[in-house]
mmCIF file of C-alpha atoms in Angstrom:
data_model
loop_
_atom_site.group_PDB
_atom_site.id
_atom_site.type_symbol
_atom_site.label_atom_id
_atom_site.label_comp_id
_atom_site.label_asym_id
_atom_site.label_seq_id
_atom_site.Cartn_x
_atom_site.Cartn_y
_atom_site.Cartn_z
ATOM 1 C CA MET A 4 86.467 -32.393 22.942
ATOM 2 C CA CYS A 5 84.030 -32.087 20.153
ATOM 3 C CA ASN A 6 85.328 -31.444 16.731
ATOM 4 C CA SER A 7 84.005 -28.370 14.983
ATOM 5 C CA ASN A 8 83.279 -30.416 11.864
ATOM 6 C CA VAL A 9 81.162 -32.886 13.786
ATOM 7 C CA LYS A 10 79.221 -30.026 15.446
ATOM 8 C CA SER A 11 78.463 -28.394 12.137
ATOM 9 C CA ALA A 12 77.290 -31.731 10.761
ATOM 10 C CA GLY A 13 74.814 -32.235 13.583
ATOM 11 C CA VAL A 14 73.391 -28.705 13.852
ATOM 12 C CA ALA A 15 69.732 -28.253 12.906
ATOM 13 C CA GLN A 16 67.436 -25.268 13.024
ATOM 14 C CA ILE A 17 64.339 -25.609 15.271
ATOM 15 C CA ASP A 18 62.186 -22.489 15.656
ATOM 16 C CA GLY A 19 65.072 -20.390 14.430
ATOM 17 C CA ARG A 20 67.550 -21.779 17.078
ATOM 18 C CA PRO A 21 70.553 -24.044 16.310
ATOM 19 C CA VAL A 22 70.162 -27.464 17.989
ATOM 20 C CA LEU A 23 72.675 -30.306 18.068
ATOM 21 C CA GLN A 24 71.393 -33.622 16.723
ATOM 22 C CA PRO A 25 72.752 -36.622 14.815
ATOM 23 C CA ALA A 26 72.969 -36.088 11.117
ATOM 24 C CA GLY A 27 70.918 -39.245 10.438
ATOM 25 C CA ASN A 28 67.860 -37.768 12.180
ATOM 26 C CA ARG A 29 67.387 -35.019 9.604
ATOM 27 C CA VAL A 30 64.329 -35.713 7.434
ATOM 28 C CA ALA A 31 63.675 -33.967 4.172
ATOM 29 C CA ALA A 32 60.502 -31.914 3.874
ATOM 30 C CA PRO A 33 57.652 -33.924 2.322
ATOM 31 C CA ASP A 34 56.630 -33.069 -1.224
ATOM 32 C CA ALA A 35 53.063 -32.443 -0.157
ATOM 33 C CA ALA A 36 54.202 -29.486 1.964
ATOM 34 C CA ARG A 37 55.832 -27.782 -0.953
ATOM 35 C CA PRO A 38 53.602 -25.299 -2.761
ATOM 36 C CA LEU A 39 52.713 -26.130 -6.328
ATOM 37 C CA LYS A 40 54.257 -24.069 -8.994
ATOM 38 C CA LYS A 41 52.013 -21.589 -10.758
ATOM 39 C CA SER A 42 52.467 -23.352 -14.064
ATOM 40 C CA LEU A 43 51.397 -26.688 -12.521
ATOM 41 C CA GLN A 44 48.378 -25.110 -10.826
ATOM 42 C CA LYS A 45 47.416 -23.472 -14.087
ATOM 43 C CA SER A 46 47.715 -26.740 -15.984
ATOM 44 C CA LEU A 47 45.538 -28.521 -13.406
ATOM 45 C CA SER A 48 42.891 -25.820 -13.319
ATOM 46 C CA MET A 49 42.207 -25.593 -17.043
ATOM 47 C CA PRO A 50 43.729 -26.631 -20.357
ATOM 48 C CA ALA A 51 46.273 -24.305 -21.825
ATOM 49 C CA CYS A 52 44.130 -23.840 -24.926
ATOM 50 C CA LEU A 53 41.508 -22.003 -22.797
ATOM 51 C CA ASP A 54 43.967 -19.389 -21.430
ATOM 52 C CA ASN A 55 43.334 -16.703 -23.971
ATOM 53 C CA ALA A 56 41.826 -16.134 -27.390
ATOM 54 C CA THR A 57 45.059 -16.696 -29.309
ATOM 55 C CA ALA A 58 45.883 -19.928 -27.497
ATOM 56 C CA ALA A 59 42.291 -21.109 -27.927
ATOM 57 C CA ALA A 60 42.460 -20.546 -31.670
ATOM 58 C CA THR A 61 45.789 -22.346 -31.881
ATOM 59 C CA CYS A 62 44.486 -25.211 -29.790
ATOM 60 C CA ALA A 63 41.329 -25.527 -31.874
ATOM 61 C CA VAL A 64 43.381 -25.909 -35.078
ATOM 62 C CA ALA A 65 46.357 -27.954 -33.909
ATOM 63 C CA ALA A 66 44.778 -30.126 -31.254
ATOM 64 C CA PRO A 67 43.232 -32.827 -33.533
ATOM 65 C CA GLU A 68 46.593 -33.616 -35.146
ATOM 66 C CA ASN A 69 48.740 -33.513 -31.984
ATOM 67 C CA ALA A 70 46.239 -34.910 -29.536
ATOM 68 C CA HIS A 71 48.269 -38.083 -29.019
ATOM 69 C CA ALA A 72 51.323 -35.968 -28.158
ATOM 70 C CA ALA A 73 49.602 -33.738 -25.629
ATOM 71 C CA TYR A 74 47.653 -36.611 -24.094
ATOM 72 C CA PRO A 75 49.691 -39.885 -24.208
ATOM 73 C CA LEU A 76 48.064 -43.135 -25.233
ATOM 74 C CA PRO A 77 47.018 -45.632 -22.602
ATOM 75 C CA PRO A 78 49.613 -48.323 -21.883
ATOM 76 C CA THR A 79 49.397 -51.452 -23.973
ATOM 77 C CA PRO A 80 50.585 -54.948 -22.976
ATOM 78 C CA ALA A 81 53.540 -54.611 -25.345
ATOM 79 C CA SER A 82 54.646 -51.288 -23.864
ATOM 80 C CA VAL A 83 54.267 -52.626 -20.326
ATOM 81 C CA GLY A 84 56.379 -55.668 -21.193
ATOM 82 C CA ALA A 85 59.045 -53.511 -22.839
ATOM 83 C CA ARG A 86 59.282 -51.299 -19.794
ATOM 84 C CA ALA A 87 59.553 -54.273 -17.463
ATOM 85 C CA THR A 88 62.278 -55.846 -19.594
ATOM 86 C CA LYS A 89 64.193 -52.599 -19.704
ATOM 87 C CA ALA A 90 63.941 -52.246 -15.941
ATOM 88 C CA THR A 91 65.156 -55.795 -15.220
ATOM 89 C CA GLY A 92 67.842 -55.716 -17.894
ATOM 90 C CA ALA A 93 66.858 -59.110 -19.320
ATOM 91 C CA ARG A 94 67.355 -59.857 -22.966
ATOM 92 C CA VAL A 95 64.326 -60.168 -25.246
ATOM 93 C CA PRO A 96 64.261 -62.427 -28.292
ATOM 94 C CA ALA A 97 64.056 -60.786 -31.732
ATOM 95 C CA GLY A 98 60.617 -62.312 -32.400
ATOM 96 C CA ALA A 99 59.222 -60.873 -29.240
ATOM 97 C CA LYS A 100 60.622 -57.439 -30.121
ATOM 98 C CA ALA A 101 59.031 -57.575 -33.565
ATOM 99 C CA ALA A 102 55.672 -58.571 -32.079
ATOM 100 C CA ALA A 103 55.844 -55.766 -29.554
ATOM 101 C CA ALA A 104 56.712 -53.230 -32.274
ATOM 102 C CA ALA A 105 53.850 -54.446 -34.439
ATOM 103 C CA ALA A 106 51.414 -54.136 -31.526
ATOM 104 C CA ALA A 107 52.636 -50.640 -30.754
ATOM 105 C CA ALA A 108 52.285 -49.602 -34.391
ATOM 106 C CA ALA A 109 48.748 -50.986 -34.496
ATOM 107 C CA ALA A 110 47.814 -49.058 -31.346
ATOM 108 C CA VAL A 111 49.221 -45.818 -32.788
ATOM 109 C CA ALA A 112 47.330 -46.343 -36.058
ATOM 110 C CA ALA A 113 44.067 -46.993 -34.178
ATOM 111 C CA GLU A 114 44.535 -43.856 -32.131
ATOM 112 C CA LYS A 115 45.211 -41.785 -35.245
ATOM 113 C CA SER A 116 42.062 -43.114 -36.889
ATOM 114 C CA ARG A 117 40.038 -42.176 -33.812
ATOM 115 C CA THR A 118 41.600 -38.720 -33.762
ATOM 116 C CA LYS A 119 40.726 -38.113 -37.410
ATOM 117 C CA ALA A 120 37.152 -39.230 -36.778
ATOM 118 C CA ARG A 121 36.736 -36.531 -34.134
ATOM 119 C CA LYS A 122 35.325 -33.137 -35.067
ATOM 120 C CA PRO A 123 37.764 -30.215 -35.228
ATOM 121 C CA GLY A 124 38.123 -28.461 -31.917
ATOM 122 C CA ALA A 125 36.474 -31.290 -29.950
ATOM 123 C CA VAL A 126 39.629 -32.729 -28.411
ATOM 124 C CA LEU A 127 38.350 -32.881 -24.848
ATOM 125 C CA PRO A 128 34.778 -33.110 -23.589
ATOM 126 C CA VAL A 129 35.177 -29.879 -21.615
ATOM 127 C CA VAL A 130 31.947 -28.249 -20.423
ATOM 128 C CA THR A 131 32.551 -24.528 -20.543
ATOM 129 C CA PHE A 132 30.727 -21.850 -18.581
ATOM 130 C CA ALA A 133 29.301 -20.464 -21.810
ATOM 131 C CA ALA A 134 27.376 -23.690 -22.287
ATOM 132 C CA LEU A 135 25.929 -23.403 -18.799
ATOM 133 C CA ASP A 136 25.053 -19.717 -19.279
ATOM 134 C CA ALA A 137 23.178 -20.627 -22.426
ATOM 135 C CA PHE A 138 20.637 -22.527 -20.327
ATOM 136 C CA GLU A 139 20.316 -20.500 -17.107
ATOM 137 C CA PRO A 140 19.537 -17.022 -18.561
ATOM 138 C CA ALA A 141 17.049 -18.601 -20.946
ATOM 139 C CA ALA A 142 15.170 -20.168 -18.043
ATOM 140 C CA ALA A 143 15.211 -16.944 -16.016
ATOM 141 C CA GLY A 144 14.174 -14.908 -19.042
ATOM 142 C CA SER A 145 11.305 -17.221 -19.828
ATOM 143 C CA ILE A 146 9.980 -16.922 -16.263
ATOM 144 C CA ALA A 147 10.233 -13.124 -16.363
ATOM 145 C CA ALA A 148 8.527 -13.038 -19.751
ATOM 146 C CA ALA A 149 5.710 -15.218 -18.446
ATOM 147 C CA GLN A 150 5.273 -12.941 -15.438
ATOM 148 C CA ARG A 151 5.176 -9.841 -17.637
ATOM 149 C CA GLU A 152 2.626 -11.482 -19.899
ATOM 150 C CA HIS A 153 0.476 -12.423 -16.909
ATOM 151 C CA VAL A 154 0.587 -8.852 -15.570
ATOM 152 C CA ALA A 155 -0.279 -7.434 -18.999
ATOM 153 C CA MET A 156 -3.256 -9.776 -19.312
ATOM 154 C CA ALA A 157 -4.469 -8.834 -15.826
ATOM 155 C CA GLN A 158 -4.245 -5.136 -16.672
ATOM 156 C CA ALA A 159 -6.109 -5.658 -19.939
ATOM 157 C CA GLN A 160 -8.897 -7.524 -18.148
ATOM 158 C CA ARG A 161 -9.108 -4.795 -15.531
ATOM 159 C CA LYS A 162 -9.464 -2.113 -18.206
ATOM 160 C CA GLN A 163 -12.276 -4.086 -19.802
ATOM 161 C CA ARG A 164 -14.069 -4.300 -16.455
ATOM 162 C CA ILE A 165 -14.011 -0.524 -15.914
ATOM 163 C CA ALA A 166 -17.634 0.542 -16.168
ATOM 164 C CA HIS A 167 -17.083 4.255 -15.618
ATOM 165 C CA TYR A 168 -14.508 6.718 -14.373
ATOM 166 C CA GLY A 169 -13.022 5.782 -11.046
ATOM 167 C CA ARG A 170 -15.450 2.921 -10.388
ATOM 168 C CA THR A 171 -15.155 -0.766 -11.120
ATOM 169 C CA ALA A 172 -18.282 -2.796 -11.751
ATOM 170 C CA SER A 173 -18.505 -6.454 -10.843
ATOM 171 C CA PHE A 174 -17.244 -8.647 -13.636
ATOM 172 C CA SER A 175 -20.277 -10.906 -13.317
ATOM 173 C CA ARG A 176 -22.523 -8.006 -14.264
ATOM 174 C CA VAL A 177 -20.591 -6.824 -17.281
ATOM 175 C CA GLU A 178 -19.284 -10.102 -18.701
ATOM 176 C CA GLY A 179 -20.689 -10.528 -22.184
ATOM 177 C CA ARG A 180 -23.408 -7.919 -21.682
ATOM 178 C CA VAL A 181 -24.020 -4.932 -23.880
ATOM 179 C CA GLY A 182 -27.232 -3.430 -22.631
ATOM 180 C CA ALA A 183 -30.069 -2.841 -25.032
ATOM 181 C CA THR A 184 -30.808 0.392 -23.205
ATOM 182 C CA ALA A 185 -27.293 1.670 -23.860
ATOM 183 C CA THR A 186 -27.689 0.854 -27.557
ATOM 184 C CA ALA A 187 -31.077 2.552 -27.680
ATOM 185 C CA ALA A 188 -29.702 5.615 -25.898
ATOM 186 C CA ALA A 189 -26.850 5.800 -28.401
ATOM 187 C CA GLU A 190 -29.225 6.078 -31.366
ATOM 188 C CA PRO A 191 -30.381 9.672 -30.639
ATOM 189 C CA LEU A 192 -26.760 10.728 -30.202
ATOM 190 C CA ALA A 193 -25.848 9.093 -33.499
ATOM 191 C CA ALA A 194 -28.727 10.877 -35.185
ATOM 192 C CA THR A 195 -27.554 14.193 -33.722
ATOM 193 C CA ALA A 196 -24.004 13.542 -34.897
ATOM 194 C CA ALA A 197 -25.241 12.707 -38.391
ATOM 195 C CA ALA A 198 -27.331 15.888 -38.490
ATOM 196 C CA THR A 199 -24.512 18.139 -37.293
ATOM 197 C CA GLY A 200 -21.824 16.391 -39.291
ATOM 198 C CA HIS A 201 -19.622 15.899 -36.188
ATOM 199 C CA ASP A 202 -18.512 12.589 -34.758
ATOM 200 C CA GLU A 203 -19.631 12.944 -31.123
ATOM 201 C CA LYS A 204 -19.405 10.359 -28.390
ATOM 202 C CA ARG A 205 -20.133 10.114 -24.700
ATOM 203 C CA CYS A 206 -17.582 10.627 -21.980
ATOM 204 C CA SER A 207 -14.859 8.013 -22.248
ATOM 205 C CA PHE A 208 -15.778 6.449 -18.894
ATOM 206 C CA ILE A 209 -19.018 5.263 -20.535
ATOM 207 C CA THR A 210 -18.058 2.034 -22.299
ATOM 208 C CA PRO A 211 -19.992 -0.738 -24.067
ATOM 209 C CA TYR A 212 -19.704 -2.684 -20.795
ATOM 210 C CA SER A 213 -21.308 0.062 -18.693
ATOM 211 C CA ASP A 214 -24.550 -0.814 -16.988
ATOM 212 C CA PRO A 215 -27.609 0.545 -18.869
ATOM 213 C CA LEU A 216 -28.860 2.165 -15.669
ATOM 214 C CA TYR A 217 -25.619 4.080 -15.302
ATOM 215 C CA VAL A 218 -25.686 5.080 -18.965
ATOM 216 C CA ALA A 219 -29.202 6.455 -18.519
ATOM 217 C CA TYR A 220 -28.081 8.351 -15.417
ATOM 218 C CA HIS A 221 -25.216 9.893 -17.407
ATOM 219 C CA ASP A 222 -27.496 10.886 -20.285
ATOM 220 C CA GLU A 223 -30.350 12.279 -18.193
ATOM 221 C CA GLU A 224 -29.230 13.453 -14.735
ATOM 222 C CA TRP A 225 -25.470 13.739 -14.272
ATOM 223 C CA GLY A 226 -24.376 17.359 -14.586
ATOM 224 C CA VAL A 227 -27.880 18.828 -14.920
ATOM 225 C CA PRO A 228 -28.333 21.796 -12.526
ATOM 226 C CA VAL A 229 -30.570 20.893 -9.557
ATOM 227 C CA HIS A 230 -32.401 23.499 -7.452
ATOM 228 C CA ASP A 231 -34.879 21.324 -5.543
ATOM 229 C CA ASP A 232 -34.067 20.806 -1.859
ATOM 230 C CA GLU A 233 -35.356 17.244 -1.726
ATOM 231 C CA LEU A 234 -33.354 16.211 -4.787
ATOM 232 C CA LEU A 235 -30.297 17.986 -3.418
ATOM 233 C CA PHE A 236 -30.756 16.095 -0.132
ATOM 234 C CA GLU A 237 -31.104 12.832 -2.054
ATOM 235 C CA MET A 238 -27.962 13.366 -4.116
ATOM 236 C CA LEU A 239 -26.003 14.422 -1.016
ATOM 237 C CA THR A 240 -27.085 11.194 0.695
ATOM 238 C CA LEU A 241 -26.294 8.975 -2.307
ATOM 239 C CA SER A 242 -22.885 10.626 -2.716
ATOM 240 C CA GLY A 243 -22.120 9.853 0.930
ATOM 241 C CA VAL A 244 -23.199 6.200 0.864
ATOM 242 C CA GLN A 245 -21.448 5.703 -2.476
ATOM 243 C CA VAL A 246 -18.035 5.817 -0.766
ATOM 244 C CA GLY A 247 -16.462 2.373 -1.100
ATOM 245 C CA ALA A 248 -18.976 1.288 -3.754
ATOM 246 C CA ASP A 249 -19.808 2.350 -7.310
ATOM 247 C CA TRP A 250 -22.589 4.464 -8.722
ATOM 248 C CA THR A 251 -24.164 1.532 -10.544
ATOM 249 C CA SER A 252 -24.838 -0.411 -7.347
ATOM 250 C CA ILE A 253 -26.128 2.736 -5.621
ATOM 251 C CA LEU A 254 -28.466 3.534 -8.507
ATOM 252 C CA LYS A 255 -29.854 0.000 -8.380
ATOM 253 C CA ARG A 256 -30.745 0.519 -4.708
ATOM 254 C CA ARG A 257 -31.958 4.065 -5.186
ATOM 255 C CA HIS A 258 -35.595 3.070 -4.680
ATOM 256 C CA VAL A 259 -34.651 1.428 -1.369
ATOM 257 C CA TYR A 260 -33.150 4.661 -0.053
ATOM 258 C CA ARG A 261 -36.162 6.657 -1.240
ATOM 259 C CA GLU A 262 -38.545 4.320 0.540
ATOM 260 C CA ALA A 263 -36.468 4.222 3.705
ATOM 261 C CA PHE A 264 -36.112 8.011 3.975
ATOM 262 C CA SER A 265 -39.660 9.009 3.035
ATOM 263 C CA GLY A 266 -38.777 10.215 -0.440
ATOM 264 C CA PHE A 267 -36.001 12.338 1.122
ATOM 265 C CA ASN A 268 -38.470 14.659 2.731
ATOM 266 C CA VAL A 269 -36.247 16.770 4.966
ATOM 267 C CA ASP A 270 -38.912 17.554 7.555
ATOM 268 C CA ALA A 271 -39.962 13.891 7.896
ATOM 269 C CA VAL A 272 -36.438 12.472 8.082
ATOM 270 C CA ALA A 273 -35.376 15.034 10.698
ATOM 271 C CA LYS A 274 -38.064 13.640 13.067
ATOM 272 C CA TYR A 275 -36.863 10.022 12.962
ATOM 273 C CA THR A 276 -36.425 8.536 16.421
ATOM 274 C CA GLU A 277 -33.823 6.021 17.497
ATOM 275 C CA LYS A 278 -36.433 3.276 17.419
ATOM 276 C CA GLN A 279 -37.415 4.132 13.856
ATOM 277 C CA MET A 280 -33.797 4.168 12.760
ATOM 278 C CA ALA A 281 -33.237 0.702 14.225
ATOM 279 C CA ALA A 282 -36.331 -0.552 12.423
ATOM 280 C CA LEU A 283 -35.107 0.901 9.108
ATOM 281 C CA SER A 284 -31.756 -0.797 9.572
ATOM 282 C CA SER A 285 -33.380 -4.195 10.056
ATOM 283 C CA ASP A 286 -36.104 -3.794 7.415
ATOM 284 C CA PHE A 287 -34.021 -2.371 4.560
ATOM 285 C CA GLY A 288 -30.603 -3.814 5.434
ATOM 286 C CA LEU A 289 -28.998 -0.390 5.803
ATOM 287 C CA ASP A 290 -26.112 0.453 8.087
ATOM 288 C CA LEU A 291 -27.336 2.038 11.315
ATOM 289 C CA GLY A 292 -24.488 4.552 11.281
ATOM 290 C CA THR A 293 -25.443 5.641 7.760
ATOM 291 C CA ILE A 294 -29.073 6.116 8.803
ATOM 292 C CA ARG A 295 -28.036 8.227 11.783
ATOM 293 C CA GLY A 296 -25.838 10.338 9.535
ATOM 294 C CA VAL A 297 -28.684 10.969 7.092
ATOM 295 C CA VAL A 298 -31.037 11.963 9.918
ATOM 296 C CA ASN A 299 -28.365 14.278 11.320
ATOM 297 C CA ASN A 300 -27.912 15.908 7.901
ATOM 298 C CA ALA A 301 -31.662 16.467 7.641
ATOM 299 C CA CYS A 302 -31.550 18.361 10.944
ATOM 300 C CA ARG A 303 -28.600 20.426 9.701
ATOM 301 C CA ILE A 304 -30.520 21.266 6.494
ATOM 302 C CA LEU A 305 -33.341 22.681 8.603
ATOM 303 C CA GLU A 306 -30.780 24.961 10.242
ATOM 304 C CA VAL A 307 -29.447 26.006 6.826
ATOM 305 C CA ARG A 308 -32.971 26.837 5.725
ATOM 306 C CA ARG A 309 -33.351 29.169 8.697
ATOM 307 C CA ASP A 310 -30.063 30.916 7.802
ATOM 308 C CA PHE A 311 -30.218 30.981 3.980
ATOM 309 C CA GLY A 312 -33.847 30.255 3.147
ATOM 310 C CA SER A 313 -33.148 26.944 1.372
ATOM 311 C CA LEU A 314 -30.480 24.374 0.781
ATOM 312 C CA ASP A 315 -30.481 25.399 -2.882
ATOM 313 C CA LYS A 316 -29.409 28.972 -2.070
ATOM 314 C CA TYR A 317 -26.781 27.719 0.359
ATOM 315 C CA VAL A 318 -24.935 25.380 -2.018
ATOM 316 C CA TRP A 319 -25.240 27.527 -5.145
ATOM 317 C CA ALA A 320 -23.869 30.556 -3.296
ATOM 318 C CA PHE A 321 -20.461 28.863 -3.256
ATOM 319 C CA VAL A 322 -20.266 29.171 -7.086
ATOM 320 C CA ASN A 323 -22.063 32.525 -7.345
ATOM 321 C CA ASN A 324 -25.093 30.812 -8.899
ATOM 322 C CA LYS A 325 -23.035 29.924 -11.973
ATOM 323 C CA ALA A 326 -22.066 26.351 -12.739
ATOM 324 C CA LEU A 327 -18.351 25.710 -13.138
ATOM 325 C CA SER A 328 -17.237 24.435 -16.551
ATOM 326 C CA PRO A 329 -13.624 23.166 -16.540
ATOM 327 C CA CYS A 330 -13.896 21.808 -20.136
ATOM 328 C CA TYR A 331 -11.911 18.614 -19.659
ATOM 329 C CA LYS A 332 -10.734 16.810 -22.776
ATOM 330 C CA TYR A 333 -9.671 13.558 -21.124
ATOM 331 C CA SER A 334 -11.183 11.556 -18.281
ATOM 332 C CA ARG A 335 -7.830 11.237 -16.565
ATOM 333 C CA LYS A 336 -7.809 15.005 -16.089
ATOM 334 C CA ILE A 337 -10.999 14.980 -14.009
ATOM 335 C CA PRO A 338 -9.928 15.297 -10.340
ATOM 336 C CA VAL A 339 -11.544 13.565 -7.395
ATOM 337 C CA LYS A 340 -11.634 16.818 -5.424
ATOM 338 C CA THR A 341 -10.967 20.510 -5.994
ATOM 339 C CA SER A 342 -10.293 23.581 -3.904
ATOM 340 C CA LYS A 343 -13.970 24.509 -4.239
ATOM 341 C CA SER A 344 -15.131 21.136 -2.924
ATOM 342 C CA GLU A 345 -12.700 21.477 -0.032
ATOM 343 C CA SER A 346 -14.068 24.898 0.940
ATOM 344 C CA ILE A 347 -17.676 23.647 0.782
ATOM 345 C CA SER A 348 -16.726 20.574 2.803
ATOM 346 C CA LYS A 349 -15.070 22.650 5.518
ATOM 347 C CA ASP A 350 -18.100 24.884 5.891
ATOM 348 C CA MET A 351 -20.538 21.939 6.014
ATOM 349 C CA VAL A 352 -18.394 20.135 8.588
ATOM 350 C CA ARG A 353 -18.353 23.303 10.640
ATOM 351 C CA ARG A 354 -22.164 23.314 10.535
ATOM 352 C CA GLY A 355 -22.340 19.712 11.745
ATOM 353 C CA PHE A 356 -22.966 17.771 8.519
ATOM 354 C CA ARG A 357 -21.710 14.189 8.278
ATOM 355 C CA PHE A 358 -20.303 12.239 5.309
ATOM 356 C CA VAL A 359 -19.288 15.478 3.571
ATOM 357 C CA GLY A 360 -15.577 15.031 2.819
ATOM 358 C CA PRO A 361 -13.975 16.891 -0.122
ATOM 359 C CA THR A 362 -14.270 13.852 -2.419
ATOM 360 C CA VAL A 363 -17.925 13.280 -1.496
ATOM 361 C CA ILE A 364 -18.738 16.950 -2.012
ATOM 362 C CA HIS A 365 -17.032 16.975 -5.412
ATOM 363 C CA SER A 366 -19.107 13.970 -6.454
ATOM 364 C CA PHE A 367 -22.186 15.821 -5.175
ATOM 365 C CA MET A 368 -21.242 18.920 -7.184
ATOM 366 C CA GLN A 369 -20.914 16.824 -10.344
ATOM 367 C CA ALA A 370 -24.284 15.154 -9.755
ATOM 368 C CA VAL A 371 -26.284 18.339 -9.128
ATOM 369 C CA GLY A 372 -24.616 20.452 -11.830
ATOM 370 C CA LEU A 373 -22.517 22.738 -9.641
ATOM 371 C CA THR A 374 -19.673 21.747 -11.980
ATOM 372 C CA ASN A 375 -20.042 20.471 -15.526
ATOM 373 C CA ASP A 376 -17.454 17.692 -15.714
ATOM 374 C CA HIS A 377 -18.685 16.172 -18.954
ATOM 375 C CA LEU A 378 -15.882 15.994 -21.496
ATOM 376 C CA VAL A 379 -16.037 18.642 -24.201
ATOM 377 C CA SER A 380 -16.418 15.853 -26.781
ATOM 378 C CA CYS A 381 -19.558 14.574 -25.021
ATOM 379 C CA PRO A 382 -22.852 16.010 -26.365
ATOM 380 C CA ARG A 383 -24.115 16.270 -22.779
ATOM 381 C CA HIS A 384 -21.537 18.984 -22.103
ATOM 382 C CA ARG A 385 -23.388 21.517 -24.275
ATOM 383 C CA VAL A 386 -26.779 20.403 -22.958
ATOM 384 C CA CYS A 387 -25.775 20.898 -19.332
ATOM 385 C CA SER A 388 -24.104 24.223 -20.088
ATOM 386 C CA ALA A 389 -27.266 25.459 -21.780
ATOM 387 C CA ALA A 390 -29.403 24.263 -18.869
ATOM 388 C CA ALA A 391 -27.141 26.092 -16.389
ATOM 389 C CA ALA A 392 -27.356 29.307 -18.414
ATOM 390 C CA ALA A 393 -31.147 29.065 -18.637
ATOM 391 C CA ALA A 394 -31.458 28.424 -14.897
ATOM 392 C CA ARG A 395 -29.296 31.468 -14.160
ATOM 393 C CA VAL A 396 -31.456 33.731 -16.333
ATOM 394 C CA ASN A 397 -34.631 32.544 -14.600
#
């Protein structure tokens, strides 16, 4: 029979069940399987002096003096010999002991001298995260600053290239050029300002970089009331082909359009055949679709003449024969279209006109004086207003 004492000595637990086995077969759990204590993990992860602010301050002050206590000195030949002798139990002569003590004292003195030579707080060459953060944000910030500077420079260059409101002239045309015509045109305005005692200037979209041809157009034609059918037809055509371009380039090719469309004679253009339109496209380099649209508009103008007597009466009836005067103070307030331009556009589209969107019609209204969009600070505002009043009286 088995003794109860022997059974208890050979019982082991496997998966929660008691199993009989010899006592000699029991193996202790390896140390590697045991979890590390929190204190040991903490000591391995970072020095104790970095735990909190108080410990850091204490460590920064006390570490230089007690560095050899916290971090033991490397073993010396004397200390290794002493440990070996102690382990074997052999006797050591007195001379050897004295030599070993002297060597140990010399090592301690050397370590103390090295500790004193260190700077306070520099016990360990620990690279903190603050040191790394000092480099990374600076690099990111410098890149962002460079990008912002590049964007600001691009915006400044774009503002310098603006030749007039809403249109951008080619930089090759405006780079380093201040037209003599613009300077000459500014002299009469300066003389007027000196005579009246007021500091007057053109609309803000006229800049020193504006093309002289565009400056002359602003000072002589833009906003002046027009009542001639051929000129109205011309300005309607130029406003339509100006979409996607700028007024300066259109004004430079104005003579080409006049020659191609017979001086904008409505009766002559309305009789253009398909063969003539193809020839105009090849001879003058004009888009065939644009030519067909102009010819179509000439035919629609003939219909308007039969209904209203003239194109002049038709377009000016939308404003009751009185030019609109919004009195804008800033160029940014000038809209690209208005409710009036939308109503005119709808009626013209209904009648079969082409290239007469609200934006095109508003540009047409500005060009022929249906609306006086000169800024109130521009001397041309009063001139155009006076011309509109005189035309209404006549």
